[in-house]
CSV table of C-alpha atoms in Angstrom, one decimal:
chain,number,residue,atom,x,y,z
A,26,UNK,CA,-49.5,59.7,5.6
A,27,UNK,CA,-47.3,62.4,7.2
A,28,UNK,CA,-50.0,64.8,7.4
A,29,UNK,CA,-52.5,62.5,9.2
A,30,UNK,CA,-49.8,61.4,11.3
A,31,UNK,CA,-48.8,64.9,12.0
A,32,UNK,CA,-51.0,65.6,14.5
A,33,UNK,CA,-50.2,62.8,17.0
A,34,UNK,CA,-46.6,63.9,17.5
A,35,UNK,CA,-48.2,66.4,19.9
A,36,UNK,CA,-48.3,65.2,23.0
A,37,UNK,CA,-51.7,66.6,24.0
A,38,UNK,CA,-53.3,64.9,21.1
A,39,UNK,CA,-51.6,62.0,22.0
A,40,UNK,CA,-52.4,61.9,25.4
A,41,UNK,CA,-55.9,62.5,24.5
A,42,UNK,CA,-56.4,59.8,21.8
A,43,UNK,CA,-54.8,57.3,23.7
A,44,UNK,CA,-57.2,57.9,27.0
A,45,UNK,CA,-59.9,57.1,24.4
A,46,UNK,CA,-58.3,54.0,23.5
A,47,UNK,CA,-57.9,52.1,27.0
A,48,UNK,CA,-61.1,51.8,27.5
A,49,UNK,CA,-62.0,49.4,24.5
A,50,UNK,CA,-58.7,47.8,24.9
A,51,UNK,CA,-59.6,47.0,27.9
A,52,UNK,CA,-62.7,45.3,26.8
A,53,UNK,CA,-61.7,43.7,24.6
A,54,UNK,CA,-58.6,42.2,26.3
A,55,UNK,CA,-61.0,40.7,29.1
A,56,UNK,CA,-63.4,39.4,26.5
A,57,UNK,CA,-60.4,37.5,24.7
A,58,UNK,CA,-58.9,36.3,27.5
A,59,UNK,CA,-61.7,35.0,29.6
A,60,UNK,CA,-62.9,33.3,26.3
A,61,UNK,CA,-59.2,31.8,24.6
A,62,UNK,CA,-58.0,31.0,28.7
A,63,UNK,CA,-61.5,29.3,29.1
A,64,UNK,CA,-61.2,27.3,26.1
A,65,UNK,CA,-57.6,26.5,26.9
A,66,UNK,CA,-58.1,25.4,30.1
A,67,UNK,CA,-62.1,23.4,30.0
A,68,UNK,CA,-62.6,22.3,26.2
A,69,UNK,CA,-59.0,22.0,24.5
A,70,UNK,CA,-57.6,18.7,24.2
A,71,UNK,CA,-55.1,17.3,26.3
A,72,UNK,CA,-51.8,16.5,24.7
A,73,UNK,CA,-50.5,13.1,23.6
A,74,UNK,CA,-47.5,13.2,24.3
A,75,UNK,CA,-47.6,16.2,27.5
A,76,UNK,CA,-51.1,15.4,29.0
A,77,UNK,CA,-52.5,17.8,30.7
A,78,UNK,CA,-49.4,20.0,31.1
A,79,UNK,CA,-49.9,21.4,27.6
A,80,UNK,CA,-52.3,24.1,29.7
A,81,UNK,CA,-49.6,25.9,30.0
A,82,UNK,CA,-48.7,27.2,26.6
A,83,UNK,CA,-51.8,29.0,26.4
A,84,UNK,CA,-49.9,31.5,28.4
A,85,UNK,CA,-46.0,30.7,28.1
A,86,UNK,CA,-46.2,31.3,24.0
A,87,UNK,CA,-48.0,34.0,24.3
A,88,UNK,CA,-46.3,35.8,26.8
A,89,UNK,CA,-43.0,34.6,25.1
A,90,UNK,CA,-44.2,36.0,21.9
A,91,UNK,CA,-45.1,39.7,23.6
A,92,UNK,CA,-41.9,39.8,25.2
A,93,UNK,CA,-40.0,39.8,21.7
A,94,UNK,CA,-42.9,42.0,20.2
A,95,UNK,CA,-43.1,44.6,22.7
A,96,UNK,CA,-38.8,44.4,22.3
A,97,UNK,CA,-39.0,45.2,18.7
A,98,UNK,CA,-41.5,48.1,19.2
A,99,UNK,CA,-39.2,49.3,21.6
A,100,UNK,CA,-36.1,49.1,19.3
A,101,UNK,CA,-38.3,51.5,16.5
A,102,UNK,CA,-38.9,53.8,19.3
A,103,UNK,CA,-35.7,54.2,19.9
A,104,UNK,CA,-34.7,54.5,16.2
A,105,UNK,CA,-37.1,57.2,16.1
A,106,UNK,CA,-36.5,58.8,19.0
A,107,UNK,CA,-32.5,59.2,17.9
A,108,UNK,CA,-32.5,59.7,14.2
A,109,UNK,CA,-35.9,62.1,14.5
A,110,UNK,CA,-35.3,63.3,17.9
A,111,UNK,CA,-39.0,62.2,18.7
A,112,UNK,CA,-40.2,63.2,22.1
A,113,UNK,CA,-43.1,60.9,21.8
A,114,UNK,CA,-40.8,58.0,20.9
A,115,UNK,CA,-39.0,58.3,24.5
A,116,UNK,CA,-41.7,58.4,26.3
A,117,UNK,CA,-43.0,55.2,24.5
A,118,UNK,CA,-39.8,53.8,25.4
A,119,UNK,CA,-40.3,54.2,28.9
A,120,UNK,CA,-43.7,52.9,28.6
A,121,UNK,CA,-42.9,49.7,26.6
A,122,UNK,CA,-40.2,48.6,28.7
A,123,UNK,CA,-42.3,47.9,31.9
A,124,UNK,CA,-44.4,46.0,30.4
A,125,UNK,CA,-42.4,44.2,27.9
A,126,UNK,CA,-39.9,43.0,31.1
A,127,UNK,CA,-43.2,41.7,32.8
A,128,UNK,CA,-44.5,39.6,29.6
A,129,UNK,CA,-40.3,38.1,29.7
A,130,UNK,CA,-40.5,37.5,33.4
A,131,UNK,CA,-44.4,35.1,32.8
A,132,UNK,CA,-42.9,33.5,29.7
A,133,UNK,CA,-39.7,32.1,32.0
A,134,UNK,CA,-41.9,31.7,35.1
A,135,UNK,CA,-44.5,29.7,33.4
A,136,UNK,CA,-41.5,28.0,31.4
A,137,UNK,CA,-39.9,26.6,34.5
A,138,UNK,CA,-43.4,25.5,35.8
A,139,UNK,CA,-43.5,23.2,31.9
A,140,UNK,CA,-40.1,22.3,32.5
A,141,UNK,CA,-39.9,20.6,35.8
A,142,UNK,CA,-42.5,17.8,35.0
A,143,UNK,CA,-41.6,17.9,31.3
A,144,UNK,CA,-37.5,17.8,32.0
A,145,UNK,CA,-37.2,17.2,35.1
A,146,UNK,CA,-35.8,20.8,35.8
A,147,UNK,CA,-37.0,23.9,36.5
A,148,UNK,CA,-33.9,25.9,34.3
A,149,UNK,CA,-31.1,24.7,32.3
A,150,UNK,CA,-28.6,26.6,31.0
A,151,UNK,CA,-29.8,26.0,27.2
A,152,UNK,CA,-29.8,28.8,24.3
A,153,UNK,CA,-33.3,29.6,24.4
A,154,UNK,CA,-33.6,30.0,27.7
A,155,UNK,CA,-30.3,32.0,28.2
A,156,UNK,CA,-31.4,34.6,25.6
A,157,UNK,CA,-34.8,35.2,27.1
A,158,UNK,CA,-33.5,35.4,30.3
A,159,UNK,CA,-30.7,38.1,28.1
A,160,UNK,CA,-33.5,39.7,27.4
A,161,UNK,CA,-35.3,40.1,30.8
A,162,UNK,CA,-32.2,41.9,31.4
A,163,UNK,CA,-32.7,44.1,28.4
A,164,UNK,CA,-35.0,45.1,29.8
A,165,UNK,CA,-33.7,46.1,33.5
A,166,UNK,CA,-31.2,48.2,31.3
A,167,UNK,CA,-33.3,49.9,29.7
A,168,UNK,CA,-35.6,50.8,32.5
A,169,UNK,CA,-32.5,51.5,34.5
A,170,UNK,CA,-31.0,54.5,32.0
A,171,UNK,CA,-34.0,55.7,31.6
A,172,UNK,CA,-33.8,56.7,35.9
A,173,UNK,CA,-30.5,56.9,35.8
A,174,UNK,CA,-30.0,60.4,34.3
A,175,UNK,CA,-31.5,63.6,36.0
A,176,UNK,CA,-32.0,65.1,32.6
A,177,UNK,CA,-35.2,63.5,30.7
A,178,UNK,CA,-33.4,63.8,27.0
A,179,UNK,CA,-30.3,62.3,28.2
A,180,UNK,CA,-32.0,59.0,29.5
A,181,UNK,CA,-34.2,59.3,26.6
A,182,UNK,CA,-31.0,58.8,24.7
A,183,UNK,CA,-28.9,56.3,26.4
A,184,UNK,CA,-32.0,54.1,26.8
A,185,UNK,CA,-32.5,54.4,23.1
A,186,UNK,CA,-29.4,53.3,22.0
A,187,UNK,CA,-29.2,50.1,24.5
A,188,UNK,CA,-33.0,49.6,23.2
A,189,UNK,CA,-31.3,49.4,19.5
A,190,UNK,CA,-28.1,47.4,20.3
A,191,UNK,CA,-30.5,44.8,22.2
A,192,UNK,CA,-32.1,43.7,19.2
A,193,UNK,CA,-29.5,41.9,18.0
A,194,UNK,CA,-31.0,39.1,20.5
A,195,UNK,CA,-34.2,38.9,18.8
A,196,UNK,CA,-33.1,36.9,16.2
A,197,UNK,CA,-30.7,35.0,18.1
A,198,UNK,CA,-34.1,33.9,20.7
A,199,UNK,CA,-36.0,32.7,17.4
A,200,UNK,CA,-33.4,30.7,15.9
A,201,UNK,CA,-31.5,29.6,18.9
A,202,UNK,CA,-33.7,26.0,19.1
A,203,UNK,CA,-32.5,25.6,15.2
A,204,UNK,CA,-28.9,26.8,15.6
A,205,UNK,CA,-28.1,25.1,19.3
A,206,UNK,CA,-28.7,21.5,20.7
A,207,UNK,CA,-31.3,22.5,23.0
A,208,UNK,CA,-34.0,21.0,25.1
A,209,UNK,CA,-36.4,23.4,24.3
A,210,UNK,CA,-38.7,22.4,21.2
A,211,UNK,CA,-39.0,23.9,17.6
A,212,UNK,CA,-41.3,26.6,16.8
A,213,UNK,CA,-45.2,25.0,16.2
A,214,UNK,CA,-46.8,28.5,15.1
A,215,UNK,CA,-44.3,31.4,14.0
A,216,UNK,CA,-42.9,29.2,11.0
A,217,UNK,CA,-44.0,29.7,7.3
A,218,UNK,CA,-45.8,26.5,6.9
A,219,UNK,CA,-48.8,25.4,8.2
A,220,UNK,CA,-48.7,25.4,12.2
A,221,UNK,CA,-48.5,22.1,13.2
A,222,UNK,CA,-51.0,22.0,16.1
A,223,UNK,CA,-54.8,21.0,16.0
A,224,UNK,CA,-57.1,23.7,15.4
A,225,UNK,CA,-58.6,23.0,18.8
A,226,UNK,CA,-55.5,24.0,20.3
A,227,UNK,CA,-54.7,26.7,18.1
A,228,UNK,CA,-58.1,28.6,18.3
A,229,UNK,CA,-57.5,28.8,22.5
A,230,UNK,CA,-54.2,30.2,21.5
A,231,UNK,CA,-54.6,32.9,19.1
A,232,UNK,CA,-57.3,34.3,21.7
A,233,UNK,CA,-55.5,34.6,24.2
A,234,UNK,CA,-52.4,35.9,21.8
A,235,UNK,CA,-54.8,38.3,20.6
A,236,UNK,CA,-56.1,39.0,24.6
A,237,UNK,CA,-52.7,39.1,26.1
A,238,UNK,CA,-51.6,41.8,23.5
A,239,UNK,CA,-54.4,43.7,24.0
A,240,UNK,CA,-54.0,43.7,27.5
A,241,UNK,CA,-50.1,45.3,26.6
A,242,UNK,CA,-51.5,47.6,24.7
A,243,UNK,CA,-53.9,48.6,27.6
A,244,UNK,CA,-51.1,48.8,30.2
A,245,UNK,CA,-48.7,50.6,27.0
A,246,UNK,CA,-51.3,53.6,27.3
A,247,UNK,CA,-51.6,54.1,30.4
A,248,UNK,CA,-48.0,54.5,31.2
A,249,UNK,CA,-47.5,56.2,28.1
A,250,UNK,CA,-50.1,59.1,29.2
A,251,UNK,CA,-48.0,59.1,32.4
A,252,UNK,CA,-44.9,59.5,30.7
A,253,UNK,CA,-46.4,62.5,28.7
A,254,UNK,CA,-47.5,64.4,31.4
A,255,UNK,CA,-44.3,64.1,33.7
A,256,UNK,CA,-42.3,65.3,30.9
A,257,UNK,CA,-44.8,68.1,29.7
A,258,UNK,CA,-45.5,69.0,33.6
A,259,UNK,CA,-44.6,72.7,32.8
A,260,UNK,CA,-47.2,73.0,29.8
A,261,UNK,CA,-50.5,74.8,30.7
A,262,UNK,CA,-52.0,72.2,29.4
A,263,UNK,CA,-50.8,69.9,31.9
A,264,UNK,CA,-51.6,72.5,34.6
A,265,UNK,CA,-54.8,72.4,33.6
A,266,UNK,CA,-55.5,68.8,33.9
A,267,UNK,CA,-53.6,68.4,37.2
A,268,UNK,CA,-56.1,70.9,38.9
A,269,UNK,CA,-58.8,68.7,38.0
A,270,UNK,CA,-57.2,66.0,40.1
A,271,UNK,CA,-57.0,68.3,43.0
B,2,UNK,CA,-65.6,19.3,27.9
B,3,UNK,CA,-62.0,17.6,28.6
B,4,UNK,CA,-62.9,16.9,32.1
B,5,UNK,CA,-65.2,14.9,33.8
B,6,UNK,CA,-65.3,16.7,37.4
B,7,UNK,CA,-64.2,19.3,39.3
B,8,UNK,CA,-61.6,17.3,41.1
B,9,UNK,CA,-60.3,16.5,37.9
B,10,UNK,CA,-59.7,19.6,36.3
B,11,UNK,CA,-57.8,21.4,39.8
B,12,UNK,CA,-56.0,17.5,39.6
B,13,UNK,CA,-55.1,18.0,35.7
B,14,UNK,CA,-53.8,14.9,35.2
B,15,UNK,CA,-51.2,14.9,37.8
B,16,UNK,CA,-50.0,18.3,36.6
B,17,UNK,CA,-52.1,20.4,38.6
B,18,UNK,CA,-49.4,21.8,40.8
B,19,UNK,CA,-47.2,23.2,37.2
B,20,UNK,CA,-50.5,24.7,35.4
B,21,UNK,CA,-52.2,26.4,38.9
B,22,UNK,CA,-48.7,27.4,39.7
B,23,UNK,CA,-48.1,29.1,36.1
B,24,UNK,CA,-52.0,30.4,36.0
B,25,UNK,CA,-51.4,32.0,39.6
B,26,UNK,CA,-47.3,33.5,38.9
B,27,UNK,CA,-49.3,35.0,35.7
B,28,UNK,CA,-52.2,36.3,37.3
B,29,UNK,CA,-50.2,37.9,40.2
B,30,UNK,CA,-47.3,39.9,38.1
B,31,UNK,CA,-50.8,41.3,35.3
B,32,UNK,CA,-52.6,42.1,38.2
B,33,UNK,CA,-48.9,44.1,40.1
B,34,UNK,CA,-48.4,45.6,36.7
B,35,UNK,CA,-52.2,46.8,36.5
B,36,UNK,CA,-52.5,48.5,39.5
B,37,UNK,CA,-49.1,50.1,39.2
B,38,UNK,CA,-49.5,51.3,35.6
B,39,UNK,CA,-53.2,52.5,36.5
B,40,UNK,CA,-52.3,54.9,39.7
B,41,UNK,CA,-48.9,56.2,37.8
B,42,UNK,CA,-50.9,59.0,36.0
B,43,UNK,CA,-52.5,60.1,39.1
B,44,UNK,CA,-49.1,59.7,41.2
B,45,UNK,CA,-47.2,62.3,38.8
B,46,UNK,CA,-50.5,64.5,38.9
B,47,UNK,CA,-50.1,65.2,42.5
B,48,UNK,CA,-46.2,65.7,42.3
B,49,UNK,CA,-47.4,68.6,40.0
B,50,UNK,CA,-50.1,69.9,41.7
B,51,UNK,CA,-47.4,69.8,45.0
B,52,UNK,CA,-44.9,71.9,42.5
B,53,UNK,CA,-47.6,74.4,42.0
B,54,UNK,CA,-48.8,74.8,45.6
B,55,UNK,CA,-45.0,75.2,46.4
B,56,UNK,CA,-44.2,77.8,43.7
B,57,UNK,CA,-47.5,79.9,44.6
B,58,UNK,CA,-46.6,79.8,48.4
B,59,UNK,CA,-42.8,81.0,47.1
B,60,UNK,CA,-44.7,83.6,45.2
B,61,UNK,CA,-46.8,85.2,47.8
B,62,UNK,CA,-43.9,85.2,50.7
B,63,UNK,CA,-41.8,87.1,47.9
B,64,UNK,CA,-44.9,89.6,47.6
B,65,UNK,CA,-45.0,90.1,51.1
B,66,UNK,CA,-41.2,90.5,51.6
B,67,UNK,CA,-41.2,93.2,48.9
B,68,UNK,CA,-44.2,94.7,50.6
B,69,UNK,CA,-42.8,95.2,53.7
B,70,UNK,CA,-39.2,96.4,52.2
B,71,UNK,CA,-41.4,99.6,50.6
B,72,UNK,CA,-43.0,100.3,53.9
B,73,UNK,CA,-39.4,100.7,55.6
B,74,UNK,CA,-38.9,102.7,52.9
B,75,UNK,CA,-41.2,104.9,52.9
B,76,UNK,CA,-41.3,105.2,56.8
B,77,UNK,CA,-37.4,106.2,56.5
B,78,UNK,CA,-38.6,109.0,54.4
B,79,UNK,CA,-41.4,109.7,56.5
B,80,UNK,CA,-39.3,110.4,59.5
């Protein structure tokens, strides 16, 4: 496995292979999303209990679901980056951490917007709220070492180690609606039994799970390749390219 | 189909103003993101290709400087 995964821990390769990749992520995201959104909103049943309203988790559980993915990718960066002293593995730091702060800021957004006509209130200070919203600001810290520090390494470093220390809330965010009173409702898909949900719902859902992470992965790339090439900016290589966007 | 017209679907049961407002918060911060992570190559490409122009302009005024330090030089030893 080492030797085929040699090769991408160069940043050229890597900045090469993943240009090839956004395309067809791309593609894919729109046909997922236009297809699970569709479905979600025209031809999925409304609930019993929440009418209508129910549209909504077709983005919030997604979006809430990225936010704590795109964490955890984040935290094995950073792992990586300080035990192997990974170049790559800052740079996919910074890349995550936009994007994962984005998918946090839609799951609260759009969990406000359920709230109000669902509890009468657009926030309440309740555990599972109050650790997403902890982990928006993960997030801010993150992004914020990583431009606080003239000297790449060193905000390569500091970001990792916050990136590490915040997972910690992970588990606290899936757990919190068993361990704490709290408003919000139990898990209906990421449990070990059967999801409790109608497969009408459910196929809408995992679409647009499936689009919305597609889409990160898209946006990932992009400001991975970025990354790369500010940090390499000295390499012929990068030369190179940069003339061609003379 | 879970609706029966276009009024109803924008209506949504009454809960038109959460879902559009959740669809359109959504919508806005994926499309911000896009644009920003899809011009951020490009944005650091021209910082370098600045750099370069910068350090070859450096390069050529320390040529000339040099240039003209010889020919005082050699004027000096001329006269």
């Amino acid at each position: 496995m080492w030797k085929w995964l040699h090769p991408y821990a160069n940043p050229e390769v890597s900045y090469h292979f993943t240009g090839k990749l956004i395309p067809w992520f791309a593609i894919i995201s729109a046909i997922l999303l236009t297809v699970g959104l569709g479905m979600g909103l025209l031809y999925s049943p409304a609930d019993y209990q929440q009418g209508n309203s129910v549209r909504i988790f077709y983005l919030h559980v997604p979006a809430a679901m990225l936010s704590m993915g795109l964490y955890l990718g984040m935290a094995i960066a950073g792992l990586t980056a300080l035990v192997w002293q990974m170049k790559l593995a800052e740079s996919s730091i910074a890349a995550l951490a936009p994007v994962g702060a984005t998918f946090t800021a839609i799951a609260l957004l759009t969990g406000a917007a359920w709230g109000k006509p669902m509890w009468g209130a657009w926030w309440v200070w309740d555990a599972r709220l109050t650790s997403e919203l902890i982990l928006l600001f993960l997030y801010f810290g993150v992004m914020a070492l990583q431009n606080a520090f003239e000297d790449k390494a060193l905000a390569g470093k500091a970001a990792s180690i916050l990136a590490l220390v915040g997972v910690i809330n992970l588990p606290i965010i899936h757990y919190s609606v068993e361990w704490w009173n709290t408003l919000h409702q139990g898990a209906t898909v990421s449990k070990f039994e059967k999801p409790s949900m109608s497969i009408d719902m459910l196929r809408p859902f995992l679409l647009s799970l499936f689009g919305f992470a597609f889409l990160a992965g898209t946006l990932v790339c992009m400001r991975f390749r970025a990354e790369i090439i500010e940090r390499n900016s000295m390499r012929p290589w990068v030369k190179a390219l940069a003339k061609e966007h003379n | 189909m879970a609706f029966d017209s276009i009024n109803e679907f924008f209506n949504m049961g009454g809960y038109g103003f959460y879902v559009w407002l959740s669809y359109g918060f959504t919508a806005l911060l994926l499309v911000l993101l896009t644009i920003n992570s899809k011009g951020k190559d490009k944005r650091i490409f021209k910082q370098i290709n600045k750099r370069i122009k910068r350090e070859e302009k450096l390069k050529q005024v320390a040529k000339r400087n040099a240039s003209v330090k010889q020919n005082a030089q050699s004027d000096q030893k001329v006269v």
